[in-house]
XYZ file of C-alpha atoms in Angstrom:
753
model
C 138.751 77.766 70.225
C 139.736 76.867 73.818
C 137.217 79.385 75.158
C 134.454 77.901 73.023
C 135.242 74.397 74.256
C 135.218 75.638 77.847
C 131.797 77.229 77.395
C 130.397 74.049 75.843
C 131.810 71.971 78.678
C 130.287 74.313 81.261
C 126.900 74.103 79.592
C 127.114 70.328 79.535
C 127.827 70.295 83.281
C 124.851 72.566 83.988
C 122.603 70.353 81.891
C 123.836 67.181 83.549
C 123.169 68.655 86.998
C 119.518 69.286 86.087
C 118.947 65.634 85.223
C 118.016 63.248 88.027
C 117.404 60.077 85.995
C 119.172 58.345 83.124
C 116.180 58.941 80.871
C 116.212 62.669 81.581
C 119.942 62.814 80.876
C 119.398 60.930 77.610
C 117.004 63.679 76.492
C 119.358 66.498 77.450
C 122.065 64.718 75.471
C 119.690 64.362 72.523
C 119.007 68.102 72.522
C 122.746 68.799 72.723
C 123.203 66.856 69.471
C 120.359 68.315 67.418
C 119.949 71.808 68.916
C 122.924 72.582 71.173
C 122.122 76.294 71.229
C 118.899 75.490 73.105
C 120.007 72.771 75.508
C 119.334 75.058 78.503
C 115.886 76.080 77.242
C 114.357 72.656 77.830
C 113.445 70.915 81.076
C 112.849 67.172 81.050
C 111.067 65.468 83.921
C 110.534 61.744 84.150
C 107.300 60.742 85.846
C 106.848 56.987 85.745
C 103.353 55.842 84.870
C 101.748 52.610 83.773
C 101.065 53.961 80.289
C 103.619 55.710 78.089
C 102.584 59.350 78.348
C 104.101 62.776 77.841
C 103.083 66.382 78.429
C 104.604 69.439 76.731
C 104.051 72.915 78.160
C 105.675 76.314 78.667
C 106.746 77.234 82.202
C 109.016 79.981 83.448
C 110.336 80.785 80.005
C 111.330 77.174 79.310
C 109.787 74.270 77.437
C 108.954 71.596 80.010
C 108.482 68.036 78.795
C 107.273 65.485 81.324
C 107.162 61.840 80.310
C 106.993 58.317 81.633
C 110.285 57.345 79.972
C 112.895 58.494 77.463
C 110.733 57.368 74.546
C 107.714 59.389 75.629
C 109.792 62.496 76.330
C 111.501 62.201 72.925
C 108.141 62.002 71.139
C 106.995 65.050 73.099
C 110.131 66.906 72.073
C 109.536 66.023 68.426
C 105.927 67.174 68.573
C 107.087 70.541 69.863
C 109.790 70.793 67.195
C 107.441 69.888 64.333
C 104.256 71.698 65.275
C 105.533 74.725 67.198
C 109.078 75.404 65.963
C 108.495 74.347 62.312
C 111.632 72.205 62.643
C 112.360 68.857 61.018
C 114.989 66.462 62.306
C 115.813 64.324 59.276
C 116.993 60.734 59.456
C 119.976 61.818 57.315
C 122.869 63.516 59.088
C 123.531 65.555 55.938
C 120.337 67.522 56.596
C 120.898 70.370 59.078
C 118.465 70.973 61.940
C 117.170 74.542 61.624
C 115.859 75.975 64.897
C 114.296 79.358 65.712
C 116.580 81.787 67.513
C 114.113 82.049 70.398
C 111.984 79.055 71.323
C 108.282 79.910 70.950
C 105.877 79.122 73.811
C 103.406 76.279 73.421
C 99.961 75.310 74.591
C 99.830 72.351 76.952
C 99.574 69.030 75.146
C 99.355 65.465 76.437
C 99.605 62.260 74.403
C 99.560 58.593 75.407
C 100.901 55.639 73.442
C 98.182 53.508 71.858
C 100.457 50.492 71.474
C 103.492 49.058 73.221
C 105.694 48.215 70.243
C 107.071 50.459 67.471
C 109.444 48.615 65.150
C 111.729 50.065 62.485
C 114.004 48.867 59.665
C 114.190 45.854 57.429
C 116.958 43.410 56.603
C 116.963 44.932 53.107
C 117.501 48.480 54.397
C 120.951 47.377 55.512
C 121.764 46.869 51.828
C 119.757 49.465 49.946
C 120.538 52.370 52.291
C 122.820 51.605 55.228
C 125.728 49.342 54.217
C 128.200 52.225 54.320
C 126.798 54.082 57.334
C 129.339 55.482 59.774
C 128.703 56.326 63.414
C 127.708 59.878 62.421
C 124.976 58.453 60.157
C 123.785 56.039 62.802
C 123.815 58.651 65.545
C 121.393 60.867 63.599
C 119.228 57.902 62.593
C 118.940 56.725 66.205
C 117.977 60.245 67.284
C 115.325 60.265 64.544
C 114.027 56.903 65.739
C 113.764 58.152 69.317
C 111.969 61.327 68.243
C 109.442 59.238 66.319
C 108.804 56.843 69.180
C 110.526 53.757 67.790
C 111.453 51.324 70.548
C 112.234 48.125 68.610
C 114.934 48.814 65.985
C 116.428 45.979 63.973
C 120.124 45.765 64.919
C 121.990 43.540 62.447
C 125.293 45.376 62.163
C 128.273 43.223 63.134
C 126.470 39.890 62.702
C 129.214 38.513 60.458
C 131.913 38.820 63.120
C 129.710 36.740 65.436
C 129.217 34.096 62.733
C 132.931 34.194 61.905
C 133.839 33.359 65.495
C 131.326 30.531 65.680
C 132.395 28.825 62.450
C 136.119 29.170 63.027
C 135.581 27.724 66.520
C 134.008 24.701 64.822
C 137.106 24.129 62.674
C 136.579 26.206 59.525
C 139.531 28.237 58.237
C 139.700 32.015 58.054
C 139.446 31.997 54.240
C 136.573 29.476 54.193
C 134.581 31.508 56.680
C 135.109 34.942 55.146
C 134.323 33.505 51.698
C 130.969 32.298 53.045
C 129.851 35.927 53.342
C 128.773 38.174 50.466
C 129.997 41.696 49.820
C 128.698 44.298 52.312
C 125.826 45.666 50.214
C 124.461 42.139 49.661
C 124.688 40.969 53.281
C 120.926 41.321 53.936
C 120.224 38.510 51.476
C 123.001 36.432 52.947
C 121.456 36.909 56.396
C 118.082 35.815 55.003
C 119.562 32.599 53.546
C 119.255 33.687 49.907
C 122.864 33.900 48.681
C 126.364 32.985 49.825
C 129.794 34.078 48.567
C 128.650 36.698 46.030
C 131.423 39.327 45.833
C 133.114 37.892 48.915
C 135.277 37.276 50.828
C 134.740 40.020 53.384
C 137.924 41.710 54.603
C 138.853 41.296 58.254
C 138.799 45.071 58.583
C 135.103 45.058 57.722
C 134.287 42.412 60.333
C 136.093 44.303 63.094
C 134.826 47.725 62.028
C 131.196 46.613 61.966
C 131.492 44.934 65.370
C 132.788 48.162 66.919
C 130.032 50.136 65.205
C 127.307 47.794 66.482
C 128.461 48.279 70.066
C 127.946 52.026 69.721
C 124.589 51.518 68.014
C 123.005 49.290 70.646
C 124.419 51.362 73.516
C 122.821 54.546 72.162
C 119.558 52.779 71.322
C 119.259 51.484 74.882
C 120.165 54.895 76.276
C 117.092 56.243 74.461
C 114.785 53.518 75.738
C 114.907 51.114 72.795
C 115.195 47.345 72.726
C 117.508 46.420 69.828
C 116.453 43.326 67.879
C 119.655 41.283 67.798
C 120.458 38.512 65.306
C 119.980 34.843 66.071
C 120.956 31.662 64.219
C 118.372 30.591 61.622
C 119.946 27.352 60.384
C 121.829 28.926 57.477
C 125.331 27.393 57.464
C 128.385 27.340 55.156
C 128.470 24.432 52.728
C 132.021 23.757 53.949
C 130.573 22.643 57.278
C 129.449 19.381 55.664
C 133.002 18.066 55.476
C 133.532 18.774 59.185
C 130.191 17.262 60.212
C 129.369 14.648 57.567
C 126.494 13.185 59.589
C 124.722 16.482 60.164
C 121.396 16.960 58.394
C 122.419 19.830 56.079
C 120.261 20.481 52.988
C 121.237 22.476 49.924
C 118.516 25.028 49.186
C 117.373 25.956 45.689
C 119.056 28.773 43.773
C 117.512 32.133 44.626
C 116.455 34.783 42.076
C 118.456 33.288 39.212
C 121.779 33.086 41.055
C 124.037 30.149 40.212
C 124.921 27.017 42.133
C 128.086 28.425 43.645
C 126.051 30.986 45.600
C 123.426 28.529 46.880
C 122.724 28.372 50.609
C 122.636 25.411 52.987
C 120.149 24.783 55.788
C 120.871 22.839 58.956
C 117.800 21.058 60.317
C 116.882 22.527 63.741
C 116.203 18.983 64.934
C 119.882 18.104 64.433
C 122.057 18.337 67.559
C 124.556 20.524 65.664
C 121.877 23.209 65.315
C 121.639 23.577 69.085
C 125.428 23.687 69.391
C 125.706 26.510 66.837
C 122.767 28.451 68.274
C 124.225 28.240 71.776
C 127.631 29.492 70.637
C 126.054 32.209 68.510
C 123.751 33.646 71.176
C 126.483 33.543 73.817
C 128.744 35.590 71.525
C 125.913 38.027 70.774
C 125.185 38.572 74.458
C 128.877 38.844 75.328
C 129.461 41.580 72.750
C 126.144 43.433 72.667
C 124.214 42.528 75.804
C 120.574 41.619 75.218
C 117.001 42.809 75.524
C 115.907 39.223 74.859
C 114.432 39.726 71.355
C 116.144 37.987 68.428
C 115.367 38.399 64.738
C 115.381 35.091 62.839
C 113.931 34.486 59.359
C 114.667 30.940 58.186
C 112.721 30.686 54.906
C 112.659 34.080 53.203
C 111.699 33.548 49.529
C 113.097 30.013 49.692
C 111.583 26.647 48.855
C 110.968 24.672 52.028
C 113.052 21.535 52.665
C 109.727 19.881 53.523
C 106.145 21.124 53.362
C 104.897 18.713 56.003
C 103.159 20.747 58.747
C 104.760 18.500 61.361
C 108.210 19.358 59.986
C 107.449 23.098 60.012
C 106.278 22.840 63.607
C 109.501 21.016 64.511
C 111.591 23.737 62.836
C 109.833 26.505 64.769
C 110.054 24.575 68.019
C 113.740 23.844 67.433
C 114.633 27.474 66.741
C 112.796 28.748 69.802
C 113.974 26.068 72.225
C 117.627 26.547 71.294
C 117.246 30.271 71.966
C 115.820 29.688 75.425
C 118.564 27.182 76.229
C 120.873 30.210 76.459
C 118.435 33.047 77.189
C 115.453 31.859 79.211
C 113.633 35.151 78.481
C 114.147 34.943 74.721
C 111.476 36.099 72.293
C 111.736 35.405 68.574
C 110.823 38.117 66.030
C 110.091 37.246 62.389
C 108.791 38.873 59.231
C 105.709 37.361 57.584
C 106.749 38.271 54.034
C 107.096 34.587 53.187
C 103.394 34.005 53.954
C 102.541 36.513 51.215
C 105.402 35.895 48.776
C 104.819 32.129 48.667
C 101.200 31.911 49.762
C 100.627 28.831 47.630
C 103.090 26.942 49.848
C 102.250 28.654 53.122
C 98.706 27.383 53.397
C 96.615 28.112 56.509
C 97.415 24.634 57.839
C 101.180 25.096 57.463
C 101.149 28.628 58.864
C 99.185 27.470 61.894
C 101.570 24.564 62.509
C 104.579 26.863 62.312
C 103.187 29.619 64.541
C 101.565 27.534 67.235
C 104.708 25.450 67.812
C 106.143 28.436 69.697
C 104.701 29.281 73.141
C 102.121 32.059 73.094
C 103.600 35.582 73.232
C 107.118 34.319 72.487
C 106.959 34.885 68.715
C 106.495 38.473 67.478
C 105.414 38.785 63.849
C 105.807 41.700 61.439
C 102.831 42.089 59.093
C 105.336 43.258 56.520
C 103.342 45.062 53.784
C 100.189 46.204 55.510
C 99.255 48.889 52.993
C 98.979 46.216 50.298
C 98.126 42.926 52.018
C 97.228 42.503 55.677
C 98.355 38.968 56.469
C 96.682 38.972 59.890
C 93.303 38.939 58.155
C 94.258 35.810 56.188
C 95.608 33.723 59.064
C 93.282 34.121 62.022
C 95.182 37.024 63.558
C 98.307 34.863 63.668
C 96.627 32.433 66.051
C 97.147 34.698 69.023
C 100.842 35.452 68.555
C 101.670 39.180 68.932
C 102.058 41.066 65.666
C 102.766 44.557 64.339
C 101.056 46.246 61.391
C 103.874 47.442 59.128
C 104.152 50.111 56.462
C 106.619 49.160 53.718
C 106.413 52.065 51.284
C 109.047 51.022 48.745
C 111.023 48.148 47.302
C 114.716 48.547 46.610
C 114.673 52.231 47.546
C 113.289 53.092 44.101
C 112.939 56.844 43.770
C 109.255 57.379 43.006
C 106.384 59.337 44.538
C 103.811 57.064 46.115
C 102.494 57.163 49.660
C 98.818 56.380 50.124
C 98.485 58.006 53.520
C 94.669 57.925 53.511
C 94.727 54.174 52.914
C 97.466 53.676 55.513
C 95.556 55.653 58.146
C 92.341 53.749 57.411
C 94.027 50.354 57.619
C 95.936 51.213 60.783
C 92.735 52.364 62.471
C 90.979 49.225 61.240
C 93.674 47.113 62.863
C 93.422 49.009 66.150
C 89.689 48.311 66.039
C 89.558 44.721 64.779
C 93.089 43.358 65.097
C 92.555 41.565 68.394
C 94.278 41.789 71.744
C 97.481 40.324 70.271
C 97.921 43.306 67.921
C 100.867 44.926 69.679
C 102.027 47.847 67.579
C 103.235 49.477 64.374
C 106.353 48.928 62.310
C 108.195 50.511 59.421
C 109.724 47.975 57.020
C 110.945 50.275 54.243
C 113.626 48.843 51.971
C 115.303 52.186 51.293
C 115.386 55.732 52.674
C 115.484 57.643 49.392
C 111.727 58.055 49.098
C 108.950 59.990 50.887
C 110.587 60.381 54.330
C 107.679 62.464 55.624
C 105.331 59.493 55.183
C 107.140 57.609 57.922
C 106.795 60.541 60.314
C 103.070 60.591 59.499
C 102.778 56.850 60.076
C 104.436 56.777 63.500
C 102.197 59.583 64.759
C 99.356 57.049 64.623
C 100.911 55.199 67.575
C 99.823 58.018 69.915
C 96.465 59.432 71.019
C 95.226 62.804 69.778
C 97.420 62.681 66.701
C 97.114 65.584 64.228
C 94.617 65.449 61.372
C 95.883 65.081 57.808
C 95.271 68.789 57.246
C 97.244 69.733 60.362
C 100.058 67.380 59.408
C 100.366 68.736 55.860
C 100.178 72.361 56.940
C 102.902 71.851 59.544
C 104.944 69.841 57.053
C 104.805 72.661 54.510
C 105.804 75.200 57.154
C 108.730 73.048 58.288
C 110.020 72.484 54.782
C 109.601 76.119 53.801
C 110.947 77.486 57.064
C 108.015 79.893 57.362
C 104.234 80.047 57.045
C 103.695 80.487 53.309
C 100.229 80.134 51.744
C 101.545 79.208 48.293
C 103.877 76.599 49.724
C 101.046 75.075 51.772
C 98.852 74.936 48.672
C 101.637 73.198 46.762
C 102.044 70.544 49.450
C 98.285 69.946 49.610
C 98.146 69.403 45.857
C 101.272 67.261 45.960
C 99.900 64.945 48.611
C 96.198 64.782 47.834
C 96.424 64.714 44.025
C 99.817 63.141 43.293
C 101.464 61.199 46.115
C 98.289 59.820 47.717
C 97.247 57.868 44.650
C 96.891 54.146 44.023
C 100.235 52.832 42.931
C 102.808 50.132 43.329
C 105.633 50.506 45.824
C 108.255 49.464 43.274
C 107.378 51.925 40.498
C 110.500 53.872 39.510
C 111.304 56.970 37.512
C 111.063 56.013 33.813
C 114.489 57.477 33.081
C 115.997 54.630 35.110
C 113.982 51.834 33.487
C 115.567 49.203 31.285
C 115.195 50.548 27.706
C 112.531 48.843 25.582
C 110.679 49.934 22.460
C 107.403 48.246 23.301
C 105.316 46.497 25.900
C 103.520 43.269 25.031
C 104.710 43.751 21.431
C 102.895 47.093 21.172
C 104.620 50.487 20.917
C 104.486 52.582 24.073
C 101.739 55.182 24.176
C 101.144 58.049 26.623
C 97.622 58.435 27.985
C 96.159 61.906 28.430
C 95.855 61.189 32.159
C 99.613 60.757 32.525
C 100.326 63.891 30.510
C 97.755 65.904 32.483
C 99.039 64.551 35.792
C 102.479 65.797 34.807
C 101.065 69.274 34.215
C 99.703 69.115 37.747
C 103.082 67.959 39.080
C 104.818 70.682 37.077
C 102.531 73.330 38.576
C 103.421 72.091 42.057
C 107.121 72.344 41.182
C 106.543 75.879 39.974
C 104.620 76.780 43.138
C 107.400 75.454 45.339
C 109.917 77.584 43.476
C 107.717 80.695 43.740
C 108.316 81.101 47.466
C 110.674 83.762 48.764
C 111.828 81.426 51.543
C 114.481 79.510 49.617
C 117.231 79.231 52.238
C 115.898 76.120 53.958
C 117.833 72.957 53.009
C 114.592 70.961 53.087
C 113.087 73.359 50.553
C 115.898 72.649 48.092
C 115.468 68.901 48.666
C 111.725 69.170 47.998
C 112.184 71.241 44.857
C 114.794 68.862 43.419
C 112.663 65.864 44.372
C 109.609 67.348 42.665
C 111.636 68.281 39.611
C 113.039 64.796 39.173
C 109.485 63.437 39.172
C 108.382 65.975 36.563
C 111.355 65.430 34.247
C 111.104 61.668 34.702
C 107.475 61.680 33.565
C 108.272 64.027 30.692
C 111.014 61.616 29.648
C 108.420 58.824 29.770
C 106.283 60.772 27.292
C 109.281 61.378 25.014
C 110.216 57.691 25.097
C 106.665 56.819 24.068
C 106.713 59.352 21.229
C 110.044 57.910 20.077
C 108.576 54.416 20.161
C 105.556 55.462 18.081
C 107.800 57.214 15.543
C 110.066 54.177 15.146
C 107.114 51.874 14.548
C 105.707 54.350 11.999
C 109.167 54.574 10.352
C 108.997 58.350 10.807
C 112.775 58.775 10.967
C 112.821 62.567 11.265
C 110.455 62.550 14.228
C 112.277 59.648 15.869
C 115.608 61.463 15.554
C 114.115 64.626 17.036
C 112.565 62.739 19.957
C 115.856 60.922 20.560
C 117.642 64.259 20.789
C 115.025 65.547 23.246
C 115.307 62.378 25.337
C 119.051 62.755 25.781
C 118.766 66.479 26.521
C 116.159 65.749 29.188
C 118.481 63.205 30.787
C 121.240 65.827 30.849
C 118.881 68.295 32.528
C 117.718 65.646 34.984
C 121.289 64.882 35.974
C 122.031 68.592 36.370
C 118.946 68.968 38.562
C 119.928 66.053 40.793
C 123.366 67.545 41.293
C 121.803 70.499 43.107
C 121.368 68.527 46.351
C 123.903 66.166 47.894
C 121.279 63.605 48.956
C 120.727 62.716 45.278
C 124.389 61.946 44.630
C 125.795 58.688 43.309
C 129.239 60.069 44.149
C 128.308 60.103 47.816
C 127.267 56.437 47.672
C 130.600 55.528 46.077
C 132.661 57.729 48.394
C 130.920 56.305 51.456
C 131.676 52.779 50.269
C 135.326 53.560 49.622
C 135.682 55.169 53.048
C 135.420 51.717 54.660
C 138.524 50.494 52.836
C 141.820 50.572 54.702
C 143.931 49.810 51.624
C 143.611 50.833 47.952
C 142.508 47.263 47.158
C 139.778 47.331 49.794
C 138.527 50.700 48.543
C 138.201 49.304 45.016
C 136.478 46.191 46.359
C 133.863 48.191 48.259
C 133.227 50.499 45.295
C 132.550 47.608 42.906
C 130.155 46.096 45.440
C 128.384 49.455 45.847
C 128.056 49.954 42.070
C 126.757 46.426 41.554
C 123.812 46.569 43.955
C 122.264 49.652 42.353
C 122.765 48.513 38.753
C 123.103 44.838 37.800
C 122.447 43.659 41.401
C 124.132 40.369 40.539
C 126.060 38.995 37.577
C 125.824 40.341 34.014
C 122.198 40.355 32.858
C 120.923 39.200 36.236
C 117.168 38.958 36.804
C 117.306 41.524 39.630
C 119.077 44.200 37.581
C 117.598 47.657 38.203
C 115.681 46.446 41.260
C 117.510 49.078 43.330
C 117.679 51.750 40.631
C 118.196 55.320 41.767
C 117.463 58.622 40.056
C 120.769 60.074 41.233
C 123.237 62.597 39.898
C 126.114 60.799 38.208
C 124.155 57.589 37.796
C 121.782 59.246 35.313
C 124.646 60.769 33.305
C 127.067 57.859 33.326
C 124.830 54.801 33.497
C 121.204 55.345 32.483
C 121.940 57.833 29.694
C 124.465 55.474 28.094
C 121.918 52.648 28.153
C 119.377 54.879 26.430
C 121.981 55.835 23.832
C 122.521 52.147 23.029
C 118.757 51.686 22.802
C 118.313 54.738 20.569
C 121.095 53.686 18.187
C 119.698 50.167 17.789
C 116.147 51.465 17.336
C 117.041 54.146 14.786
C 119.261 51.813 12.771
C 116.433 49.286 12.547
C 113.845 51.942 11.651
C 116.058 53.317 8.885
C 116.312 49.814 7.416
C 112.570 49.264 7.779
C 113.034 46.277 10.080
C 112.292 45.475 13.705
C 114.938 45.873 16.372
C 116.850 42.711 17.242
C 116.169 42.648 21.026
C 118.845 40.036 21.744
C 121.566 41.995 19.975
C 120.589 45.180 21.803
C 120.382 43.316 25.106
C 123.903 41.952 24.670
C 125.282 45.458 24.143
C 123.405 46.876 27.131
C 124.383 44.000 29.418
C 128.030 44.363 28.466
C 127.969 48.095 29.142
C 126.279 47.533 32.512
C 128.865 44.975 33.544
C 131.737 47.208 32.474
C 130.247 49.975 34.600
C 129.906 47.848 37.729
C 133.425 46.458 37.361
C 134.856 49.913 36.552
C 135.933 48.718 33.099
C 134.113 51.589 31.367
C 135.364 55.155 31.494
C 133.121 57.217 33.747
C 134.496 60.382 35.268
C 132.278 60.984 38.293
C 133.827 64.384 38.991
C 130.996 66.854 39.514
C 131.024 69.837 37.144
C 130.473 73.352 38.527
C 126.910 74.673 38.325
C 126.069 78.103 36.929
C 123.952 79.761 39.622
C 122.270 78.797 42.871
C 120.061 75.684 43.011
C 116.936 77.853 42.948
C 118.174 79.869 39.951
C 118.977 76.673 38.034
C 115.569 75.152 38.762
C 113.707 78.328 37.833
C 115.492 78.324 34.462
C 114.383 74.716 33.996
C 110.778 75.628 34.793
C 110.871 78.371 32.151
C 112.357 75.928 29.618
C 109.956 73.041 30.254
C 106.737 75.007 30.772
C 105.750 75.093 27.063
C 107.096 71.593 26.414
C 105.017 69.930 29.120
C 101.905 71.886 28.107
C 102.453 70.872 24.487
C 102.726 67.226 25.534
C 99.455 67.409 27.465
C 97.636 69.178 24.622
C 98.953 66.672 22.084
C 97.751 63.689 24.057
C 94.373 65.237 24.802
C 93.966 65.937 21.082
C 94.958 62.379 20.155
C 92.238 61.045 22.445
C 89.619 63.581 21.390
C 89.483 65.201 24.822
C 89.265 68.805 25.863
C 92.522 70.353 27.032
C 91.531 70.603 30.698
C 94.804 71.005 32.579
C 96.964 74.061 32.011
C 100.443 75.061 33.091
C 100.083 78.084 35.368
C 102.268 81.125 34.600
C 105.302 81.467 36.830
C 105.959 84.585 38.882
C 109.626 84.201 39.766
C 110.805 87.650 38.805
């Protein structure tokens, strides 16, 4: 062991000696983290230029990457890894980086950045994916961001410790201040002025731990050429502050998303002198702890009713926020999402938007066109009246696990914005709410920030090779079908796997019915699953992820068809058929849960274990687990309007949460059908809501211990393909027959053995 450490240390010294600039050293360090066996096979050379540019080439048996800065060199490195080495660096640290034993030579390639700004993350991502991230998770994510050219990451970790210091310095007690905050998984909506206190108070250990983590995060981000977007004060204050400052203009905001009065937020008018005092203290603490790159993320009215709709008031709010920033940081720039302009477009009229935006000096307010693939806000509001903005790809709400990524539409809209977006269009941004969906789409998206980017065909071919670990014709064909015929289809970013939906017998008082298109599409998806599993190259971890991911989509759609058949049978009072379909539904859920257990990235256990790892006492561990369970299930209190918003098709959650809900639904539905009456929806709802609440609060028995699996992941999935092949074909034939259509789509025979 000592000899190994000595060798590693010697290699590190040699690498360090070859670097002459900080940016070069940052790239050598990056290689040492993701591919340490090859850290001496790369040469990085910084050549400062006006435009961000890189060149990759082979020289003297080494891969030489020349770039204008760390960002450009990192993008060049990633291009070489993806398109020459067939290597993917995932944003999840759990995914190993598989490199060739000998680095292959490459043709010379040069790319130049087409835009200055590349933003990543979303307030919501800090809840739906990252609340329990450790430094190991962040370290990989930051490396992924660098490799994909991101230079403006949202950096919200540790914000509560800053707020804690400010409010206690103003006279609030420790308990009052910590009770102001929500539980960790809900902090994004606290930061956006939506809810206070829910599942608080935060432990002191959390405040200190997150502060220490944020220091590491921003240091590494800057090392790799990024400008972290730090938090600023938006006007959201604790209600308890009113007793300390009775003359301050503090307004109680309306209840958000069905939450109750006790969680309501309070807004301090930016024209009040107390606002400036809090902003000054806040920004000074931020700069003291984290330094600054002079960009601050502030979103004062996310999904909230405005205290006043007067354009003059909105202009005063914007002016007040910006001026109090520059009181402390004369170079300050304010960054804000534009989700509110879409979400509440009836309130945010062109006149009000213009008043709000133009109250800030030109180029000092950066706007995120939040959901560009669905609604381009810049086209509705005169290109934001000259303020710089970024076209953003959202991709999913709540991290729902569902295939949908309209890359053709995204590419077309991005190119349209480059062409017509005006001189104030400054870049691209990723605003995903969760990571557990279509990660390759985000790699595809960020390639559009550079000249000479690969065609869709080149991207998909390289993607298939990377995920297979070799050049495989069948695997490439599967990925082409998957993307062109399944993933790249019109859809809604919040559409989940049916197995995780709230159980209902009908829609709009009509029994569910499966169209032949859905059944045929599932045959197509099944054939892709079968093709993926036909490859001989099954050792790659990304291959297993892909196969499980495809399988969960197939079984989820098959479950959808079974649920619809069950619904039809109950309405027809065909008890025998309903009982048979109920049995098949539950068996499919068991198989789905077994499938998900084949890859650790689909594990509810991991989510729970990660949450508990932040606890320093048994009580804290229990506290964090309840908070983690709540967000993905009920979201809020029992029966809350946002329940299932963050649903996940995960191992353990399917078996112990979703399956039990379907069992309640099936029992109520069958009992009613046997009596010849309609289901009492309120009675069923009460039973489901109570079960859900018991699960979140750990009142229901649920042993999350993972059972041993008989066989390798590939062997298990191939057995599932053999089992479901006739069932899925039968479903497609049945629905085609019901609609008088020819049976056009066929399950292709497997050739596993």
